[in-house]
Each structure stands twice: as C-alpha cells, then as structure tokens.
Amino acid sequence: MSGQGKIAYQGEPGANSHMACAQVYPGMEAVPCASFEDALDAVASGAAELGMIPIENSANGRVADVHHLMPTAQLHIVGEYFMPIHHQLLAAPGATLKTVRTAQSHVQALGQCRRKLRELGLTPVIGADTAGSAREIAEARDPSRAAIASPLAATEYGLEILAADIEDFANNTTRFLILSRRKDWAPAGDGLTVTTFVFKVRNIPAALYKALGGFATNGVNMTKLESYQLDGAFVATQFYADVEGHPDDPALKRALDELAFFSSELAILGVYRAHEFRIAARLAEAEKAQAKGGR
C-alpha cells in the first residue's frame, strides 16, 4: 500500500491507534475520528485512503464493536499490525500518587490495567478513549483525577507521568487491522498469509461441525473463531474467522468450498501477509513443541 495520503483512526491525537498509524505509515497524515463508525466511513467515502482499527488485545480480548462493523463496512483488510501497548498513569502538573483518586480511560485500557489500579487504590472511570481522557484531565487540572494513556498523549497534552508502564502484563499487545476501499489480496506463495472471512451456517443439524470439518481434514490452521449475534436476535449468529493460508492454496480452497456448502453466507474480508509478530510467535510455538516432544 502507498505510504502517502490520509489514514483514519478512532480516538484523539495521542491515542494508541495514532501511534500505530505513525509507526506503520509515517508518511501518511493520521486523521482522528470520534468513533469506529466514523473511521470506517472516512475510508469508505474516500476521505482517507486507509484505516487503522484495533481488533483485539492479548490481555483484554476483542474490541467488540469492530466485529459487528467490519462485515457491513464494504472495506477490505489489506494488512495487520501487532503493537506492544504500554500504559502510563498521567495527571496534571502538581498531582501525585497521593492526591489522585480516579483513573479515566477507554474501557479496554482500564481492563488491561485492572490489577495495578487496585494496587494503587484508584477508582476506574470509563472515558471515550485514552487520548480523549488525557485531554479532559489536562483541561480539568484536578489533582485528584488521572488518565491512563500513551506517552505520546502525555506530550500532546502537557501531563506528567505518575506511574509508567502500568499494564498488568509485560507482553500486552494489540492487534490492528489495516483497511482499504480497494481489494488488494497478497499474492499466493509469498510467505505466511492470513485469510479473514465471515460466515453464517445453514439451519441444519451439526452445520457448524460440518462446516469447520474441512479445515481440520485439510490441515488448515484456524487461529481465530468468534461468534456474535446479529440484529439483537439470538437465532442469527455470524462467525468471524482467521486462518493461515491463501484461498488459492489447494488445502484452503478445499476447506473454503466445504465451508460454503454448509453456509448460507460466506464473505472473505481480506487476504494479507502475516505480520512479523505472528510469524515469530508461530516459530516460538513450534520450537516449544519440538523441545517438549524431544524429552
């Protein structure tokens, strides 16, 4: 993808998504959007060439809204990015750990710092996003209020870091998806590829079991499978999945053909190169399994 133009993200300047944009596409103008819907709409309308959207976190699970929005956004996944997330406890100049009583941030960030907040005796307060919470704390100048946000947000809004890297897990990592209006599949046979798709199974007995059986029998590694209800109805379930491989690979092609037979709907959202983080994790797991088998 081009490194020029605009890239949209949810949040305010200084958000972790803003940092991800800067790290992956330093030559592009990062455009803040109030909501995930606004960020997706910016890409769909042509106001931005790309979107950088968080999909899941290693400590706090999926970003729920995104799974509902992705299938209807009419956009294509063209890449993924795994970014280590380090949260800072920020407050206005003059505040200390003895004066702060609350910590405001996005619900995901609060969940990723749950243990540390209890240790510090701080009451979590849900904000719209991390950087927006930092801005509000900077404007309030209340020594009893703190925000959880990035180091970039501290610089952006003139806040002091009262406690650094307060995430509960040192390996705290968020996976982002890079979205485009254009379908731009990675070529087959060029390294590890990820295929993302959504599907709804037919209303027949054991449909899900039969639909997924092709991935097992063809040796396709499914790295993610999520289910969620559609339109508030308990009977309408959609599934979101990531698998390793390219639709042109014979094994994955057979698995997808079998899935399609047992599904009422199937749509591929993207075919893209695996990020180096995923590749390294895959190699580490293989080495661990090999070491265990050699005992």
PDB file of C-alpha atoms in Angstrom:
ATOM      1  CA  MET A   1       0.000   0.000   0.000  1.00  0.00           C
ATOM      2  CA  SER A   2       1.039   3.580  -0.587  1.00  0.00           C
ATOM      3  CA  GLY A   3       2.657   5.494   2.238  1.00  0.00           C
ATOM      4  CA  GLN A   4       1.006   8.747   1.145  1.00  0.00           C
ATOM      5  CA  GLY A   5      -2.374  10.350   1.759  1.00  0.00           C
ATOM      6  CA  LYS A   6      -4.505  10.036   4.893  1.00  0.00           C
ATOM      7  CA  ILE A   7      -5.075   7.209   7.340  1.00  0.00           C
ATOM      8  CA  ALA A   8      -8.073   7.300   9.700  1.00  0.00           C
ATOM      9  CA  TYR A   9      -8.178   6.049  13.296  1.00  0.00           C
ATOM     10  CA  GLN A  10     -10.615   6.133  16.206  1.00  0.00           C
ATOM     11  CA  GLY A  11      -9.649   8.458  19.026  1.00  0.00           C
ATOM     12  CA  GLU A  12      -7.918  11.765  19.575  1.00  0.00           C
ATOM     13  CA  PRO A  13      -4.306  12.758  18.872  1.00  0.00           C
ATOM     14  CA  GLY A  14      -2.026  10.747  21.129  1.00  0.00           C
ATOM     15  CA  ALA A  15      -4.190   7.602  21.111  1.00  0.00           C
ATOM     16  CA  ASN A  16      -2.537   4.197  20.727  1.00  0.00           C
ATOM     17  CA  SER A  17      -4.169   3.923  17.306  1.00  0.00           C
ATOM     18  CA  HIS A  18      -2.493   7.220  16.401  1.00  0.00           C
ATOM     19  CA  MET A  19       0.847   5.716  17.422  1.00  0.00           C
ATOM     20  CA  ALA A  20       0.157   2.633  15.289  1.00  0.00           C
ATOM     21  CA  CYS A  21      -0.532   4.854  12.263  1.00  0.00           C
ATOM     22  CA  ALA A  22       2.727   6.718  12.788  1.00  0.00           C
ATOM     23  CA  GLN A  23       4.739   3.524  13.167  1.00  0.00           C
ATOM     24  CA  VAL A  24       3.353   1.714  10.125  1.00  0.00           C
ATOM     25  CA  TYR A  25       2.763   4.678   7.785  1.00  0.00           C
ATOM     26  CA  PRO A  26       4.962   7.566   8.977  1.00  0.00           C
ATOM     27  CA  GLY A  27       4.478   9.368   5.658  1.00  0.00           C
ATOM     28  CA  MET A  28       0.696   9.475   5.893  1.00  0.00           C
ATOM     29  CA  GLU A  29      -1.435  12.086   7.631  1.00  0.00           C
ATOM     30  CA  ALA A  30      -3.205  10.467  10.608  1.00  0.00           C
ATOM     31  CA  VAL A  31      -6.836  11.619  10.830  1.00  0.00           C
ATOM     32  CA  PRO A  32      -8.606  11.317  14.220  1.00  0.00           C
ATOM     33  CA  CYS A  33     -12.250  10.147  14.229  1.00  0.00           C
ATOM     34  CA  ALA A  34     -14.752  10.231  17.065  1.00  0.00           C
ATOM     35  CA  SER A  35     -15.924   6.613  16.653  1.00  0.00           C
ATOM     36  CA  PHE A  36     -15.081   3.385  14.844  1.00  0.00           C
ATOM     37  CA  GLU A  37     -18.029   4.030  12.528  1.00  0.00           C
ATOM     38  CA  ASP A  38     -16.600   7.449  11.642  1.00  0.00           C
ATOM     39  CA  ALA A  39     -13.167   5.956  10.942  1.00  0.00           C
ATOM     40  CA  LEU A  40     -14.633   3.289   8.665  1.00  0.00           C
ATOM     41  CA  ASP A  41     -16.845   5.842   6.936  1.00  0.00           C
ATOM     42  CA  ALA A  42     -13.811   8.053   6.302  1.00  0.00           C
ATOM     43  CA  VAL A  43     -12.193   5.215   4.365  1.00  0.00           C
ATOM     44  CA  ALA A  44     -15.382   4.168   2.578  1.00  0.00           C
ATOM     45  CA  SER A  45     -16.122   7.742   1.461  1.00  0.00           C
ATOM     46  CA  GLY A  46     -12.615   8.376   0.185  1.00  0.00           C
ATOM     47  CA  ALA A  47     -11.799  10.984   2.843  1.00  0.00           C
ATOM     48  CA  ALA A  48      -8.939   8.668   3.867  1.00  0.00           C
ATOM     49  CA  GLU A  49      -7.043   6.060   1.901  1.00  0.00           C
ATOM     50  CA  LEU A  50      -6.610   3.646   4.816  1.00  0.00           C
ATOM     51  CA  GLY A  51      -7.961   2.909   8.285  1.00  0.00           C
ATOM     52  CA  MET A  52      -6.064   1.607  11.329  1.00  0.00           C
ATOM     53  CA  ILE A  53      -8.521  -0.272  13.554  1.00  0.00           C
ATOM     54  CA  PRO A  54      -7.776  -2.282  16.750  1.00  0.00           C
ATOM     55  CA  ILE A  55      -9.378  -5.714  16.608  1.00  0.00           C
ATOM     56  CA  GLU A  56      -8.157  -7.486  19.761  1.00  0.00           C
ATOM     57  CA  ASN A  57      -5.838  -7.262  22.743  1.00  0.00           C
ATOM     58  CA  SER A  58      -3.764 -10.047  24.279  1.00  0.00           C
ATOM     59  CA  ALA A  59      -4.908  -9.225  27.818  1.00  0.00           C
ATOM     60  CA  ASN A  60      -8.463  -7.961  27.371  1.00  0.00           C
ATOM     61  CA  GLY A  61      -9.808  -9.799  24.339  1.00  0.00           C
ATOM     62  CA  ARG A  62     -11.633  -8.483  21.323  1.00  0.00           C
ATOM     63  CA  VAL A  63     -12.745  -4.944  20.608  1.00  0.00           C
ATOM     64  CA  ALA A  64     -16.396  -5.938  20.303  1.00  0.00           C
ATOM     65  CA  ASP A  65     -17.756  -3.087  18.178  1.00  0.00           C
ATOM     66  CA  VAL A  66     -15.358  -3.790  15.344  1.00  0.00           C
ATOM     67  CA  HIS A  67     -16.602  -7.330  14.682  1.00  0.00           C
ATOM     68  CA  HIS A  68     -20.119  -6.025  14.125  1.00  0.00           C
ATOM     69  CA  LEU A  69     -18.989  -3.165  11.891  1.00  0.00           C
ATOM     70  CA  MET A  70     -16.450  -4.932   9.675  1.00  0.00           C
ATOM     71  CA  PRO A  71     -18.789  -7.143   7.581  1.00  0.00           C
ATOM     72  CA  THR A  72     -21.052  -4.222   6.615  1.00  0.00           C
ATOM     73  CA  ALA A  73     -18.341  -1.603   6.074  1.00  0.00           C
ATOM     74  CA  GLN A  74     -17.682  -2.706   2.467  1.00  0.00           C
ATOM     75  CA  LEU A  75     -13.941  -2.414   3.126  1.00  0.00           C
ATOM     76  CA  HIS A  76     -11.071  -4.843   2.644  1.00  0.00           C
ATOM     77  CA  ILE A  77      -8.387  -5.912   5.113  1.00  0.00           C
ATOM     78  CA  VAL A  78      -5.009  -5.302   3.498  1.00  0.00           C
ATOM     79  CA  GLY A  79      -2.705  -5.841   6.470  1.00  0.00           C
ATOM     80  CA  GLU A  80      -2.284  -6.448  10.181  1.00  0.00           C
ATOM     81  CA  TYR A  81      -0.035  -4.875  12.798  1.00  0.00           C
ATOM     82  CA  PHE A  82       0.776  -6.065  16.318  1.00  0.00           C
ATOM     83  CA  MET A  83       1.830  -3.242  18.636  1.00  0.00           C
ATOM     84  CA  PRO A  84       3.088  -3.580  22.235  1.00  0.00           C
ATOM     85  CA  ILE A  85       0.915  -1.377  24.443  1.00  0.00           C
ATOM     86  CA  HIS A  86       2.407   0.468  27.406  1.00  0.00           C
ATOM     87  CA  HIS A  87       0.002   2.467  29.541  1.00  0.00           C
ATOM     88  CA  GLN A  88       1.032   5.486  31.592  1.00  0.00           C
ATOM     89  CA  LEU A  89      -0.785   6.985  34.560  1.00  0.00           C
ATOM     90  CA  LEU A  90      -0.985  10.668  33.664  1.00  0.00           C
ATOM     91  CA  ALA A  91      -2.030  13.711  35.688  1.00  0.00           C
ATOM     92  CA  ALA A  92      -1.785  17.476  35.613  1.00  0.00           C
ATOM     93  CA  PRO A  93       1.412  19.100  36.896  1.00  0.00           C
ATOM     94  CA  GLY A  94       1.405  19.167  40.687  1.00  0.00           C
ATOM     95  CA  ALA A  95      -0.627  15.994  41.159  1.00  0.00           C
ATOM     96  CA  THR A  96       0.976  12.991  42.862  1.00  0.00           C
ATOM     97  CA  LEU A  97       0.106   9.375  43.564  1.00  0.00           C
ATOM     98  CA  LYS A  98      -1.090  10.574  46.974  1.00  0.00           C
ATOM     99  CA  THR A  99      -3.557  13.086  45.524  1.00  0.00           C
ATOM    100  CA  VAL A 100      -5.146  11.086  42.693  1.00  0.00           C
ATOM    101  CA  ARG A 101      -8.294   9.106  43.417  1.00  0.00           C
ATOM    102  CA  THR A 102      -9.604   8.135  39.962  1.00  0.00           C
ATOM    103  CA  ALA A 103      -8.141   6.924  36.672  1.00  0.00           C
ATOM    104  CA  GLN A 104     -10.069   7.644  33.487  1.00  0.00           C
ATOM    105  CA  SER A 105      -9.562   5.866  30.163  1.00  0.00           C
ATOM    106  CA  HIS A 106     -11.086   3.703  27.444  1.00  0.00           C
ATOM    107  CA  VAL A 107     -12.684   0.542  28.823  1.00  0.00           C
ATOM    108  CA  GLN A 108     -10.040  -1.592  27.057  1.00  0.00           C
ATOM    109  CA  ALA A 109      -7.180   0.282  28.730  1.00  0.00           C
ATOM    110  CA  LEU A 110      -8.852   0.062  32.133  1.00  0.00           C
ATOM    111  CA  GLY A 111      -9.228  -3.690  31.680  1.00  0.00           C
ATOM    112  CA  GLN A 112      -5.566  -4.030  30.762  1.00  0.00           C
ATOM    113  CA  CYS A 113      -4.522  -2.223  33.984  1.00  0.00           C
ATOM    114  CA  ARG A 114      -7.067  -3.744  36.365  1.00  0.00           C
ATOM    115  CA  ARG A 115      -4.602  -5.200  38.869  1.00  0.00           C
ATOM    116  CA  LYS A 116      -2.402  -2.112  39.020  1.00  0.00           C
ATOM    117  CA  LEU A 117      -5.385   0.151  39.609  1.00  0.00           C
ATOM    118  CA  ARG A 118      -6.439  -1.981  42.556  1.00  0.00           C
ATOM    119  CA  GLU A 119      -2.892  -1.890  43.896  1.00  0.00           C
ATOM    120  CA  LEU A 120      -2.833   1.908  43.661  1.00  0.00           C
ATOM    121  CA  GLY A 121      -6.314   2.207  45.169  1.00  0.00           C
ATOM    122  CA  LEU A 122      -7.694   4.101  42.159  1.00  0.00           C
ATOM    123  CA  THR A 123     -11.299   4.032  41.006  1.00  0.00           C
ATOM    124  CA  PRO A 124     -11.609   3.368  37.252  1.00  0.00           C
ATOM    125  CA  VAL A 125     -13.705   5.824  35.234  1.00  0.00           C
ATOM    126  CA  ILE A 126     -14.709   4.915  31.684  1.00  0.00           C
ATOM    127  CA  GLY A 127     -13.867   7.510  29.046  1.00  0.00           C
ATOM    128  CA  ALA A 128     -14.462   7.623  25.303  1.00  0.00           C
ATOM    129  CA  ASP A 129     -10.828   6.819  24.550  1.00  0.00           C
ATOM    130  CA  THR A 130      -7.344   7.024  26.044  1.00  0.00           C
ATOM    131  CA  ALA A 131      -6.158  10.263  24.465  1.00  0.00           C
ATOM    132  CA  GLY A 132      -9.530  11.946  24.951  1.00  0.00           C
ATOM    133  CA  SER A 133      -9.348  11.100  28.644  1.00  0.00           C
ATOM    134  CA  ALA A 134      -5.852  12.598  28.790  1.00  0.00           C
ATOM    135  CA  ARG A 135      -7.156  15.812  27.216  1.00  0.00           C
ATOM    136  CA  GLU A 136     -10.029  16.002  29.709  1.00  0.00           C
ATOM    137  CA  ILE A 137      -7.672  15.536  32.653  1.00  0.00           C
ATOM    138  CA  ALA A 138      -5.364  18.222  31.267  1.00  0.00           C
ATOM    139  CA  GLU A 139      -8.271  20.642  30.930  1.00  0.00           C
ATOM    140  CA  ALA A 140      -9.676  19.871  34.401  1.00  0.00           C
ATOM    141  CA  ARG A 141      -6.387  20.424  36.260  1.00  0.00           C
ATOM    142  CA  ASP A 142      -7.845  18.437  39.151  1.00  0.00           C
ATOM    143  CA  PRO A 143      -5.084  16.773  41.236  1.00  0.00           C
ATOM    144  CA  SER A 144      -7.499  14.003  42.261  1.00  0.00           C
ATOM    145  CA  ARG A 145      -8.027  12.850  38.661  1.00  0.00           C
ATOM    146  CA  ALA A 146      -5.653  10.891  36.444  1.00  0.00           C
ATOM    147  CA  ALA A 147      -5.825   9.347  32.992  1.00  0.00           C
ATOM    148  CA  ILE A 148      -4.402   6.166  31.518  1.00  0.00           C
ATOM    149  CA  ALA A 149      -2.926   6.865  28.103  1.00  0.00           C
ATOM    150  CA  SER A 150       0.199   6.683  25.952  1.00  0.00           C
ATOM    151  CA  PRO A 151       3.491   8.553  26.348  1.00  0.00           C
ATOM    152  CA  LEU A 152       2.510  10.448  23.193  1.00  0.00           C
ATOM    153  CA  ALA A 153      -0.649  11.672  24.942  1.00  0.00           C
ATOM    154  CA  ALA A 154       1.437  12.915  27.877  1.00  0.00           C
ATOM    155  CA  THR A 155       3.488  15.038  25.493  1.00  0.00           C
ATOM    156  CA  GLU A 156       0.436  16.086  23.463  1.00  0.00           C
ATOM    157  CA  TYR A 157      -1.479  17.452  26.469  1.00  0.00           C
ATOM    158  CA  GLY A 158       1.298  18.534  28.844  1.00  0.00           C
ATOM    159  CA  LEU A 159       0.678  15.891  31.501  1.00  0.00           C
ATOM    160  CA  GLU A 160       3.109  14.275  33.917  1.00  0.00           C
ATOM    161  CA  ILE A 161       3.671  10.529  34.160  1.00  0.00           C
ATOM    162  CA  LEU A 162       2.968   9.465  37.741  1.00  0.00           C
ATOM    163  CA  ALA A 163       3.479   5.752  37.056  1.00  0.00           C
ATOM    164  CA  ALA A 164       4.967   4.250  33.915  1.00  0.00           C
ATOM    165  CA  ASP A 165       4.020   1.023  32.133  1.00  0.00           C
ATOM    166  CA  ILE A 166       1.143   0.099  34.450  1.00  0.00           C
ATOM    167  CA  GLU A 167      -0.306  -2.625  32.187  1.00  0.00           C
ATOM    168  CA  ASP A 168      -0.858  -5.900  34.070  1.00  0.00           C
ATOM    169  CA  PHE A 169       1.123  -7.995  31.582  1.00  0.00           C
ATOM    170  CA  ALA A 170       4.526  -7.103  30.168  1.00  0.00           C
ATOM    171  CA  ASN A 171       3.583  -8.682  26.830  1.00  0.00           C
ATOM    172  CA  ASN A 172       0.428  -6.578  26.488  1.00  0.00           C
ATOM    173  CA  THR A 173      -0.138  -6.343  22.727  1.00  0.00           C
ATOM    174  CA  THR A 174      -2.930  -5.043  20.495  1.00  0.00           C
ATOM    175  CA  ARG A 175      -3.571  -6.342  17.002  1.00  0.00           C
ATOM    176  CA  PHE A 176      -4.671  -3.764  14.445  1.00  0.00           C
ATOM    177  CA  LEU A 177      -6.230  -4.323  11.030  1.00  0.00           C
ATOM    178  CA  ILE A 178      -5.407  -2.030   8.125  1.00  0.00           C
ATOM    179  CA  LEU A 179      -8.439  -1.349   5.924  1.00  0.00           C
ATOM    180  CA  SER A 180      -8.827  -0.056   2.385  1.00  0.00           C
ATOM    181  CA  ARG A 181     -11.613   0.563  -0.138  1.00  0.00           C
ATOM    182  CA  ARG A 182      -9.628  -1.449  -2.681  1.00  0.00           C
ATOM    183  CA  LYS A 183      -9.432  -5.215  -2.695  1.00  0.00           C
ATOM    184  CA  ASP A 184      -5.703  -5.888  -2.577  1.00  0.00           C
ATOM    185  CA  TRP A 185      -5.004  -9.539  -1.832  1.00  0.00           C
ATOM    186  CA  ALA A 186      -1.466 -10.584  -1.039  1.00  0.00           C
ATOM    187  CA  PRO A 187      -0.065 -12.882  -3.744  1.00  0.00           C
ATOM    188  CA  ALA A 188      -0.041 -16.613  -3.101  1.00  0.00           C
ATOM    189  CA  GLY A 189       3.253 -18.312  -2.326  1.00  0.00           C
ATOM    190  CA  ASP A 190       4.914 -15.214  -0.871  1.00  0.00           C
ATOM    191  CA  GLY A 191       5.393 -16.055   2.793  1.00  0.00           C
ATOM    192  CA  LEU A 192       2.829 -16.698   5.509  1.00  0.00           C
ATOM    193  CA  THR A 193      -0.593 -15.330   4.559  1.00  0.00           C
ATOM    194  CA  VAL A 194      -3.712 -14.758   6.666  1.00  0.00           C
ATOM    195  CA  THR A 195      -7.245 -15.029   5.268  1.00  0.00           C
ATOM    196  CA  THR A 196     -10.104 -13.426   7.203  1.00  0.00           C
ATOM    197  CA  PHE A 197     -13.753 -14.222   6.483  1.00  0.00           C
ATOM    198  CA  VAL A 198     -17.249 -14.132   7.969  1.00  0.00           C
ATOM    199  CA  PHE A 199     -19.955 -16.756   7.526  1.00  0.00           C
ATOM    200  CA  LYS A 200     -23.371 -17.910   8.688  1.00  0.00           C
ATOM    201  CA  VAL A 201     -24.104 -21.628   8.723  1.00  0.00           C
ATOM    202  CA  ARG A 202     -27.246 -23.180   7.295  1.00  0.00           C
ATOM    203  CA  ASN A 203     -30.018 -24.074   9.717  1.00  0.00           C
ATOM    204  CA  ILE A 204     -29.406 -27.832   9.729  1.00  0.00           C
ATOM    205  CA  PRO A 205     -28.213 -30.202  12.486  1.00  0.00           C
ATOM    206  CA  ALA A 206     -24.453 -30.149  13.147  1.00  0.00           C
ATOM    207  CA  ALA A 207     -23.967 -27.484  10.476  1.00  0.00           C
ATOM    208  CA  LEU A 208     -21.111 -25.732  12.307  1.00  0.00           C
ATOM    209  CA  TYR A 209     -19.319 -29.026  12.962  1.00  0.00           C
ATOM    210  CA  LYS A 210     -19.608 -29.997   9.304  1.00  0.00           C
ATOM    211  CA  ALA A 211     -18.702 -26.532   8.046  1.00  0.00           C
ATOM    212  CA  LEU A 212     -15.468 -26.432  10.030  1.00  0.00           C
ATOM    213  CA  GLY A 213     -14.517 -30.045   9.433  1.00  0.00           C
ATOM    214  CA  GLY A 214     -12.826 -29.194   6.142  1.00  0.00           C
ATOM    215  CA  PHE A 215     -10.213 -27.073   7.879  1.00  0.00           C
ATOM    216  CA  ALA A 216      -9.170 -29.989  10.094  1.00  0.00           C
ATOM    217  CA  THR A 217      -9.128 -32.602   7.338  1.00  0.00           C
ATOM    218  CA  ASN A 218      -7.125 -30.307   5.042  1.00  0.00           C
ATOM    219  CA  GLY A 219      -4.619 -29.317   7.716  1.00  0.00           C
ATOM    220  CA  VAL A 220      -5.536 -25.616   7.745  1.00  0.00           C
ATOM    221  CA  ASN A 221      -4.630 -23.758  10.928  1.00  0.00           C
ATOM    222  CA  MET A 222      -7.537 -21.643  12.191  1.00  0.00           C
ATOM    223  CA  THR A 223      -6.114 -19.014  14.540  1.00  0.00           C
ATOM    224  CA  LYS A 224      -9.341 -17.221  15.403  1.00  0.00           C
ATOM    225  CA  LEU A 225     -13.040 -18.060  15.529  1.00  0.00           C
ATOM    226  CA  GLU A 226     -15.548 -15.645  17.065  1.00  0.00           C
ATOM    227  CA  SER A 227     -19.329 -15.788  17.153  1.00  0.00           C
ATOM    228  CA  TYR A 228     -21.742 -12.928  17.759  1.00  0.00           C
ATOM    229  CA  GLN A 229     -25.439 -12.242  17.425  1.00  0.00           C
ATOM    230  CA  LEU A 230     -26.877 -10.196  14.590  1.00  0.00           C
ATOM    231  CA  ASP A 231     -29.577  -7.530  14.918  1.00  0.00           C
ATOM    232  CA  GLY A 232     -30.204  -8.393  18.562  1.00  0.00           C
ATOM    233  CA  ALA A 233     -31.627 -11.802  17.657  1.00  0.00           C
ATOM    234  CA  PHE A 234     -30.468 -14.925  19.471  1.00  0.00           C
ATOM    235  CA  VAL A 235     -31.186 -17.087  16.425  1.00  0.00           C
ATOM    236  CA  ALA A 236     -28.994 -15.149  13.956  1.00  0.00           C
ATOM    237  CA  THR A 237     -25.342 -15.936  14.620  1.00  0.00           C
ATOM    238  CA  GLN A 238     -22.441 -14.817  12.479  1.00  0.00           C
ATOM    239  CA  PHE A 239     -18.913 -16.187  12.742  1.00  0.00           C
ATOM    240  CA  TYR A 240     -15.676 -14.318  12.175  1.00  0.00           C
ATOM    241  CA  ALA A 241     -12.528 -16.333  11.464  1.00  0.00           C
ATOM    242  CA  ASP A 242      -8.830 -16.024  10.653  1.00  0.00           C
ATOM    243  CA  VAL A 243      -6.931 -18.893   9.046  1.00  0.00           C
ATOM    244  CA  GLU A 244      -3.354 -19.253   7.886  1.00  0.00           C
ATOM    245  CA  GLY A 245      -3.078 -19.694   4.149  1.00  0.00           C
ATOM    246  CA  HIS A 246      -4.209 -18.232   0.828  1.00  0.00           C
ATOM    247  CA  PRO A 247      -7.546 -19.039  -0.895  1.00  0.00           C
ATOM    248  CA  ASP A 248      -5.532 -20.161  -3.933  1.00  0.00           C
ATOM    249  CA  ASP A 249      -3.700 -22.778  -1.841  1.00  0.00           C
ATOM    250  CA  PRO A 250      -5.267 -26.169  -2.660  1.00  0.00           C
ATOM    251  CA  ALA A 251      -5.806 -27.100   1.006  1.00  0.00           C
ATOM    252  CA  LEU A 252      -7.512 -23.845   1.947  1.00  0.00           C
ATOM    253  CA  LYS A 253      -9.518 -23.816  -1.279  1.00  0.00           C
ATOM    254  CA  ARG A 254     -10.970 -27.231  -0.434  1.00  0.00           C
ATOM    255  CA  ALA A 255     -11.732 -26.127   3.138  1.00  0.00           C
ATOM    256  CA  LEU A 256     -13.499 -22.971   1.961  1.00  0.00           C
ATOM    257  CA  ASP A 257     -15.504 -24.935  -0.614  1.00  0.00           C
ATOM    258  CA  GLU A 258     -16.714 -27.251   2.153  1.00  0.00           C
ATOM    259  CA  LEU A 259     -17.488 -24.278   4.401  1.00  0.00           C
ATOM    260  CA  ALA A 260     -19.504 -22.646   1.608  1.00  0.00           C
ATOM    261  CA  PHE A 261     -21.589 -25.793   1.126  1.00  0.00           C
ATOM    262  CA  PHE A 262     -22.769 -25.737   4.740  1.00  0.00           C
ATOM    263  CA  SER A 263     -23.118 -21.934   4.969  1.00  0.00           C
ATOM    264  CA  SER A 264     -25.907 -19.611   3.956  1.00  0.00           C
ATOM    265  CA  GLU A 265     -23.436 -16.725   3.643  1.00  0.00           C
ATOM    266  CA  LEU A 266     -19.651 -16.546   3.242  1.00  0.00           C
ATOM    267  CA  ALA A 267     -17.563 -13.451   2.542  1.00  0.00           C
ATOM    268  CA  ILE A 268     -13.792 -13.060   2.517  1.00  0.00           C
ATOM    269  CA  LEU A 269     -12.826  -9.762   4.162  1.00  0.00           C
ATOM    270  CA  GLY A 270      -9.137  -9.856   3.309  1.00  0.00           C
ATOM    271  CA  VAL A 271      -6.083 -11.876   2.311  1.00  0.00           C
ATOM    272  CA  TYR A 272      -2.892 -10.298   3.637  1.00  0.00           C
ATOM    273  CA  ARG A 273       0.662 -11.017   4.695  1.00  0.00           C
ATOM    274  CA  ALA A 274       1.148 -12.100   8.283  1.00  0.00           C
ATOM    275  CA  HIS A 275       2.880  -9.517  10.462  1.00  0.00           C
ATOM    276  CA  GLU A 276       6.344 -10.421  11.745  1.00  0.00           C
ATOM    277  CA  PHE A 277       4.961 -10.665  15.295  1.00  0.00           C
ATOM    278  CA  ARG A 278       2.670 -13.513  14.236  1.00  0.00           C
ATOM    279  CA  ILE A 279       5.493 -15.258  12.386  1.00  0.00           C
ATOM    280  CA  ALA A 280       7.812 -15.014  15.404  1.00  0.00           C
ATOM    281  CA  ALA A 281       5.098 -16.348  17.736  1.00  0.00           C
ATOM    282  CA  ARG A 282       4.443 -19.237  15.358  1.00  0.00           C
ATOM    283  CA  LEU A 283       8.144 -20.160  15.290  1.00  0.00           C
ATOM    284  CA  ALA A 284       8.366 -19.938  19.079  1.00  0.00           C
ATOM    285  CA  GLU A 285       5.419 -22.314  19.467  1.00  0.00           C
ATOM    286  CA  ALA A 286       6.962 -24.760  17.004  1.00  0.00           C
ATOM    287  CA  GLU A 287      10.269 -24.729  18.877  1.00  0.00           C
ATOM    288  CA  LYS A 288       8.470 -25.240  22.179  1.00  0.00           C
ATOM    289  CA  ALA A 289       6.529 -28.189  20.786  1.00  0.00           C
ATOM    290  CA  GLN A 290       9.692 -29.691  19.335  1.00  0.00           C
ATOM    291  CA  ALA A 291      11.546 -29.327  22.640  1.00  0.00           C
ATOM    292  CA  LYS A 292       8.657 -30.916  24.517  1.00  0.00           C
ATOM    293  CA  GLY A 293       8.487 -33.801  22.063  1.00  0.00           C
ATOM    294  CA  GLY A 294      12.205 -34.479  22.435  1.00  0.00           C
ATOM    295  CA  ARG A 295      12.031 -35.076  26.162  1.00  0.00           C
TER     296      ARG A 295
END
